[in-house]
Amino acid sequence: MTVELLETMTEAERSAASGAFAPTGPSPEPGNPAVHAAELRGLAKKFGERQVWDGLDLDIRAGEALAIIGANGTGKSTLLRALVRLTEVDAGSISLLGQPVRDLDRRGLRQLRSRVGFVFQRHNLVGRLSALTNVVHGVQSRASGPRTWLQSLARAEVRGEALGCLEAVGLADRALQQAQSLSGGQSQRVAVARMLMQRPELIIADEPDASLDPVAGAEVMRLLFRIGRERGATLVFVSHHMEHAVRFSDRIVGLRDGRVDLDTASTRVDVETLRAFFGPESAASTGEKA
Amino acid sequence: MSSTLITPPRFERPNPIAFAIALAVGAFVVSSFLNSGLGLDQLARGVPALGRILGQMLPPSLEGIDRILWSLFGTFQMAVAGVVLGLVLSLPLAVLAANRLSPHPFVRSSVRTLIAFFRTVPDLVWALIFVIAVGLGPPAGVLTIMIDTIGFAGRFFAEAMEETDDGSREALSAIGATRTGLIFSSVFPAAMPSFIATSLFCLEKATRSSVVLGLVGAGGIGVELKVAFDLFDYQIASTIILVIFALVVIVEQAGAYLRNRLI
Ligand SMILES: Nc1ncnc2c1ncn2[C@@H]1O[C@H](COP(=O)(O)OP(=O)(O)OP(=O)(O)O)[C@@H](O)[C@H]1O
Ligand SMILES: [Mg+2]
């Protein structure tokens, strides 16, 4: 998994993009470069009696790598899901890639989602299908129909691009292996490859390192960070590993008591400080479950 | 210290309502026997008669065995055609009936009710209806088996899809995939082993029911059996029963083998 591979892949992608599979989502107008990938204002969310956040404001700058930290139950996952409306919020406004997320209709929402890559804590692959087919599924952000369901039916350009994405995560040699037979770290990398297939402008990752061993977890984080950098994509991730938060981000935001309680450049904090205030150990102080 | 232990009663004091219910159930069971009129005299006459008939059935006659085997083959083909039609129709109905895949709760409950109706009305009743609708013969049998298969497969396909892991579906919906996209790329592949197992069960079930449909004129070997009994050809009847038994056993064994291989 080298930088050259990533560059080869970008070439493959470019040539594929000139083919039939041009992105369908609206791109930001060239004359109006969005400064913020996302703007959140006055967000409030309740689950039953539990107020997750109340008046949360946050700007995510285009092209930055942002780490979100906080104890269990502070609403980090809910925040990421709310960005693409996998979860509805109760109040406030969310603007993502220039689109008013809460006002979009079904179609508009699908188009917006297609520009955003989402990596979950669990890799969420279809276990019975091959790694390559799972990556091909990523093309469903901009195409539909039987040719996007299985690698064996996919167009040659799509198969080529999918293989390039697998190569970028170092798994080209596992293309035809069933996803359920891959290790946790490999599965998570296939999920990253599927996300790459989307050619996302914004990458959202919710604890992509959580269910992996330290080496595999760091590898996935490094991969995401490098992809964000090389493609100019914005990266927003949640992690409970403070070293990852510091190493793989430009900026760190800490959530506590339903609001942003820390917002700092990653170079200006150290792991120990973060751990003391926002690590899992602080769960007791916020009265949350362990 | 053991003297302080109170021996618990062997039986709990009956609660009067529970006692009344038990009494009513008991009375119902007794009256069920009285009303169906099965008495000792019937048993006294029936058991020897059964023995006599069994005696007349042996040895099975090989007369017309080629016609019987062809008829059996035709019966099995009727079952296969009905099952395939039923499975093909079950799949879209099951999607409409499955939680989270159905476009609307109203659609979901309507389709569920329809599938349950197909399942609860017995196959012989469907056969009678289709004999009236399309006439005597195998087409009525094929339609009966199709309806029976939808009643069974529609329900189990829907349950299999509901049991698939939400993760991969959500991952695809998070990137803006269409509903059809996620059904075909995530739900169907994940539910496939279950689909195959259910389909094999449907074939076994249809084979069993196809052999009796002939009794009401809906095609298949059942009519041969009825004719043999009507003409008191008990030796031919026993041959027919034995070949039916062989077919059902073969299909069940093959089904079990394939299920083990494929899953
Ligand atoms: N679908 C839901 N229904 C009810 N409550 C929910 C739901 N999703 C989240 N919650 C609650 O909302 C709160 C925030 O959950 P969330 O998953 O966003 O926290 P988190 O910061 O991601 O925590 P963790 O570090 O454990 O992943 C928790 O108290 C959780 O129990
Ligand atoms: Mg979480």
PDB file of N, CA and C in Angstrom, chain B residues 188-233:
ATOM      1  N   PHE B 188     -31.153  -9.600  -0.623  1.00  0.00           N
ATOM      2  CA  PHE B 188     -31.263 -10.905  -1.277  1.00  0.00           C
ATOM      3  C   PHE B 188     -30.019 -11.763  -1.077  1.00  0.00           C
ATOM      4  N   PRO B 189     -28.818 -11.237  -1.305  1.00  0.00           N
ATOM      5  CA  PRO B 189     -27.653 -12.112  -1.086  1.00  0.00           C
ATOM      6  C   PRO B 189     -27.581 -12.635   0.343  1.00  0.00           C
ATOM      7  N   ALA B 190     -27.921 -11.777   1.310  1.00  0.00           N
ATOM      8  CA  ALA B 190     -27.815 -12.220   2.701  1.00  0.00           C
ATOM      9  C   ALA B 190     -28.877 -13.269   3.023  1.00  0.00           C
ATOM     10  N   ALA B 191     -30.044 -13.176   2.387  1.00  0.00           N
ATOM     11  CA  ALA B 191     -31.128 -14.106   2.715  1.00  0.00           C
ATOM     12  C   ALA B 191     -31.084 -15.360   1.844  1.00  0.00           C
ATOM     13  N   MET B 192     -30.148 -15.413   0.904  1.00  0.00           N
ATOM     14  CA  MET B 192     -30.157 -16.492  -0.086  1.00  0.00           C
ATOM     15  C   MET B 192     -30.156 -17.910   0.511  1.00  0.00           C
ATOM     16  N   PRO B 193     -29.331 -18.238   1.513  1.00  0.00           N
ATOM     17  CA  PRO B 193     -29.375 -19.612   2.038  1.00  0.00           C
ATOM     18  C   PRO B 193     -30.763 -19.978   2.552  1.00  0.00           C
ATOM     19  N   SER B 194     -31.381 -19.018   3.205  1.00  0.00           N
ATOM     20  CA  SER B 194     -32.709 -19.243   3.735  1.00  0.00           C
ATOM     21  C   SER B 194     -33.727 -19.414   2.598  1.00  0.00           C
ATOM     22  N   PHE B 195     -33.573 -18.619   1.546  1.00  0.00           N
ATOM     23  CA  PHE B 195     -34.463 -18.751   0.378  1.00  0.00           C
ATOM     24  C   PHE B 195     -34.368 -20.162  -0.202  1.00  0.00           C
ATOM     25  N   ILE B 196     -33.132 -20.655  -0.305  1.00  0.00           N
ATOM     26  CA  ILE B 196     -32.950 -21.973  -0.921  1.00  0.00           C
ATOM     27  C   ILE B 196     -33.577 -23.055  -0.043  1.00  0.00           C
ATOM     28  N   ALA B 197     -33.348 -22.959   1.263  1.00  0.00           N
ATOM     29  CA  ALA B 197     -33.916 -23.958   2.167  1.00  0.00           C
ATOM     30  C   ALA B 197     -35.444 -23.945   2.081  1.00  0.00           C
ATOM     31  N   THR B 198     -36.017 -22.753   2.100  1.00  0.00           N
ATOM     32  CA  THR B 198     -37.479 -22.645   2.020  1.00  0.00           C
ATOM     33  C   THR B 198     -37.985 -23.218   0.703  1.00  0.00           C
ATOM     34  N   SER B 199     -37.293 -22.935  -0.393  1.00  0.00           N
ATOM     35  CA  SER B 199     -37.741 -23.420  -1.697  1.00  0.00           C
ATOM     36  C   SER B 199     -37.743 -24.941  -1.732  1.00  0.00           C
ATOM     37  N   LEU B 200     -36.714 -25.554  -1.139  1.00  0.00           N
ATOM     38  CA  LEU B 200     -36.665 -27.016  -1.130  1.00  0.00           C
ATOM     39  C   LEU B 200     -37.809 -27.593  -0.293  1.00  0.00           C
ATOM     40  N   PHE B 201     -38.109 -26.937   0.831  1.00  0.00           N
ATOM     41  CA  PHE B 201     -39.247 -27.379   1.641  1.00  0.00           C
ATOM     42  C   PHE B 201     -40.541 -27.295   0.846  1.00  0.00           C
ATOM     43  N   CYS B 202     -40.656 -26.197   0.075  1.00  0.00           N
ATOM     44  CA  CYS B 202     -41.870 -26.015  -0.722  1.00  0.00           C
ATOM     45  C   CYS B 202     -42.016 -27.152  -1.723  1.00  0.00           C
ATOM     46  N   LEU B 203     -40.902 -27.583  -2.314  1.00  0.00           N
ATOM     47  CA  LEU B 203     -40.977 -28.658  -3.294  1.00  0.00           C
ATOM     48  C   LEU B 203     -41.419 -29.960  -2.615  1.00  0.00           C
ATOM     49  N   GLU B 204     -40.906 -30.210  -1.414  1.00  0.00           N
ATOM     50  CA  GLU B 204     -41.318 -31.419  -0.690  1.00  0.00           C
ATOM     51  C   GLU B 204     -42.801 -31.383  -0.363  1.00  0.00           C
ATOM     52  N   LYS B 205     -43.217 -30.229   0.128  1.00  0.00           N
ATOM     53  CA  LYS B 205     -44.612 -30.043   0.511  1.00  0.00           C
ATOM     54  C   LYS B 205     -45.513 -30.213  -0.719  1.00  0.00           C
ATOM     55  N   ALA B 206     -45.082 -29.629  -1.844  1.00  0.00           N
ATOM     56  CA  ALA B 206     -45.897 -29.686  -3.057  1.00  0.00           C
ATOM     57  C   ALA B 206     -45.964 -31.108  -3.587  1.00  0.00           C
ATOM     58  N   THR B 207     -44.864 -31.863  -3.452  1.00  0.00           N
ATOM     59  CA  THR B 207     -44.887 -33.249  -3.913  1.00  0.00           C
ATOM     60  C   THR B 207     -45.930 -34.032  -3.122  1.00  0.00           C
ATOM     61  N   ARG B 208     -45.935 -33.831  -1.799  1.00  0.00           N
ATOM     62  CA  ARG B 208     -46.926 -34.527  -0.972  1.00  0.00           C
ATOM     63  C   ARG B 208     -48.337 -34.123  -1.362  1.00  0.00           C
ATOM     64  N   SER B 209     -48.551 -32.810  -1.561  1.00  0.00           N
ATOM     65  CA  SER B 209     -49.938 -32.433  -1.816  1.00  0.00           C
ATOM     66  C   SER B 209     -50.344 -32.774  -3.256  1.00  0.00           C
ATOM     67  N   SER B 210     -49.378 -32.811  -4.184  1.00  0.00           N
ATOM     68  CA  SER B 210     -49.752 -33.094  -5.578  1.00  0.00           C
ATOM     69  C   SER B 210     -50.357 -34.483  -5.734  1.00  0.00           C
ATOM     70  N   VAL B 211     -49.976 -35.429  -4.872  1.00  0.00           N
ATOM     71  CA  VAL B 211     -50.488 -36.789  -5.050  1.00  0.00           C
ATOM     72  C   VAL B 211     -51.935 -36.939  -4.592  1.00  0.00           C
ATOM     73  N   VAL B 212     -52.415 -35.998  -3.762  1.00  0.00           N
ATOM     74  CA  VAL B 212     -53.816 -36.136  -3.349  1.00  0.00           C
ATOM     75  C   VAL B 212     -54.745 -35.235  -4.159  1.00  0.00           C
ATOM     76  N   LEU B 213     -54.181 -34.269  -4.870  1.00  0.00           N
ATOM     77  CA  LEU B 213     -55.047 -33.336  -5.592  1.00  0.00           C
ATOM     78  C   LEU B 213     -55.930 -34.058  -6.599  1.00  0.00           C
ATOM     79  N   GLY B 214     -55.433 -35.176  -7.144  1.00  0.00           N
ATOM     80  CA  GLY B 214     -56.209 -35.948  -8.106  1.00  0.00           C
ATOM     81  C   GLY B 214     -57.530 -36.441  -7.538  1.00  0.00           C
ATOM     82  N   LEU B 215     -57.611 -36.583  -6.218  1.00  0.00           N
ATOM     83  CA  LEU B 215     -58.844 -37.051  -5.590  1.00  0.00           C
ATOM     84  C   LEU B 215     -60.011 -36.124  -5.874  1.00  0.00           C
ATOM     85  N   VAL B 216     -59.709 -34.817  -6.032  1.00  0.00           N
ATOM     86  CA  VAL B 216     -60.784 -33.886  -6.353  1.00  0.00           C
ATOM     87  C   VAL B 216     -60.714 -33.464  -7.821  1.00  0.00           C
ATOM     88  N   GLY B 217     -59.924 -34.196  -8.610  1.00  0.00           N
ATOM     89  CA  GLY B 217     -59.931 -33.946 -10.046  1.00  0.00           C
ATOM     90  C   GLY B 217     -58.963 -32.891 -10.515  1.00  0.00           C
ATOM     91  N   ALA B 218     -58.013 -32.522  -9.653  1.00  0.00           N
ATOM     92  CA  ALA B 218     -57.083 -31.472 -10.052  1.00  0.00           C
ATOM     93  C   ALA B 218     -55.797 -32.054 -10.644  1.00  0.00           C
ATOM     94  N   GLY B 219     -55.868 -33.189 -11.281  1.00  0.00           N
ATOM     95  CA  GLY B 219     -54.712 -33.746 -11.985  1.00  0.00           C
ATOM     96  C   GLY B 219     -53.810 -34.552 -11.078  1.00  0.00           C
ATOM     97  N   GLY B 220     -52.961 -35.376 -11.709  1.00  0.00           N
ATOM     98  CA  GLY B 220     -51.997 -36.132 -10.934  1.00  0.00           C
ATOM     99  C   GLY B 220     -52.470 -37.539 -10.618  1.00  0.00           C
ATOM    100  N   ILE B 221     -51.599 -38.256  -9.918  1.00  0.00           N
ATOM    101  CA  ILE B 221     -51.790 -39.688  -9.712  1.00  0.00           C
ATOM    102  C   ILE B 221     -52.937 -40.000  -8.757  1.00  0.00           C
ATOM    103  N   GLY B 222     -53.390 -39.002  -8.004  1.00  0.00           N
ATOM    104  CA  GLY B 222     -54.478 -39.220  -7.060  1.00  0.00           C
ATOM    105  C   GLY B 222     -55.706 -39.812  -7.725  1.00  0.00           C
ATOM    106  N   VAL B 223     -55.955 -39.413  -8.974  1.00  0.00           N
ATOM    107  CA  VAL B 223     -57.144 -39.917  -9.661  1.00  0.00           C
ATOM    108  C   VAL B 223     -57.013 -41.418  -9.931  1.00  0.00           C
ATOM    109  N   GLU B 224     -55.803 -41.868 -10.230  1.00  0.00           N
ATOM    110  CA  GLU B 224     -55.577 -43.302 -10.444  1.00  0.00           C
ATOM    111  C   GLU B 224     -55.900 -44.073  -9.161  1.00  0.00           C
ATOM    112  N   LEU B 225     -55.505 -43.480  -8.045  1.00  0.00           N
ATOM    113  CA  LEU B 225     -55.731 -44.131  -6.761  1.00  0.00           C
ATOM    114  C   LEU B 225     -57.232 -44.244  -6.484  1.00  0.00           C
ATOM    115  N   LYS B 226     -57.923 -43.161  -6.764  1.00  0.00           N
ATOM    116  CA  LYS B 226     -59.368 -43.140  -6.519  1.00  0.00           C
ATOM    117  C   LYS B 226     -60.055 -44.194  -7.394  1.00  0.00           C
ATOM    118  N   VAL B 227     -59.684 -44.247  -8.682  1.00  0.00           N
ATOM    119  CA  VAL B 227     -60.289 -45.214  -9.597  1.00  0.00           C
ATOM    120  C   VAL B 227     -60.015 -46.632  -9.103  1.00  0.00           C
ATOM    121  N   ALA B 228     -58.770 -46.882  -8.691  1.00  0.00           N
ATOM    122  CA  ALA B 228     -58.422 -48.227  -8.225  1.00  0.00           C
ATOM    123  C   ALA B 228     -59.278 -48.631  -7.034  1.00  0.00           C
ATOM    124  N   PHE B 229     -59.488 -47.684  -6.098  1.00  0.00           N
ATOM    125  CA  PHE B 229     -60.326 -48.009  -4.944  1.00  0.00           C
ATOM    126  C   PHE B 229     -61.776 -48.208  -5.367  1.00  0.00           C
ATOM    127  N   ASP B 230     -62.253 -47.318  -6.262  1.00  0.00           N
ATOM    128  CA  ASP B 230     -63.645 -47.429  -6.689  1.00  0.00           C
ATOM    129  C   ASP B 230     -63.913 -48.773  -7.373  1.00  0.00           C
ATOM    130  N   LEU B 231     -62.907 -49.291  -8.085  1.00  0.00           N
ATOM    131  CA  LEU B 231     -63.083 -50.564  -8.792  1.00  0.00           C
ATOM    132  C   LEU B 231     -62.653 -51.758  -7.935  1.00  0.00           C
ATOM    133  N   PHE B 232     -62.366 -51.512  -6.684  1.00  0.00           N
ATOM    134  CA  PHE B 232     -61.895 -52.555  -5.756  1.00  0.00           C
ATOM    135  C   PHE B 232     -60.616 -53.237  -6.236  1.00  0.00           C
ATOM    136  N   ASP B 233     -59.784 -52.497  -7.029  1.00  0.00           N
ATOM    137  CA  ASP B 233     -58.489 -53.038  -7.468  1.00  0.00           C
ATOM    138  C   ASP B 233     -57.469 -52.755  -6.374  1.00  0.00           C
TER     139      ASP B 233
END
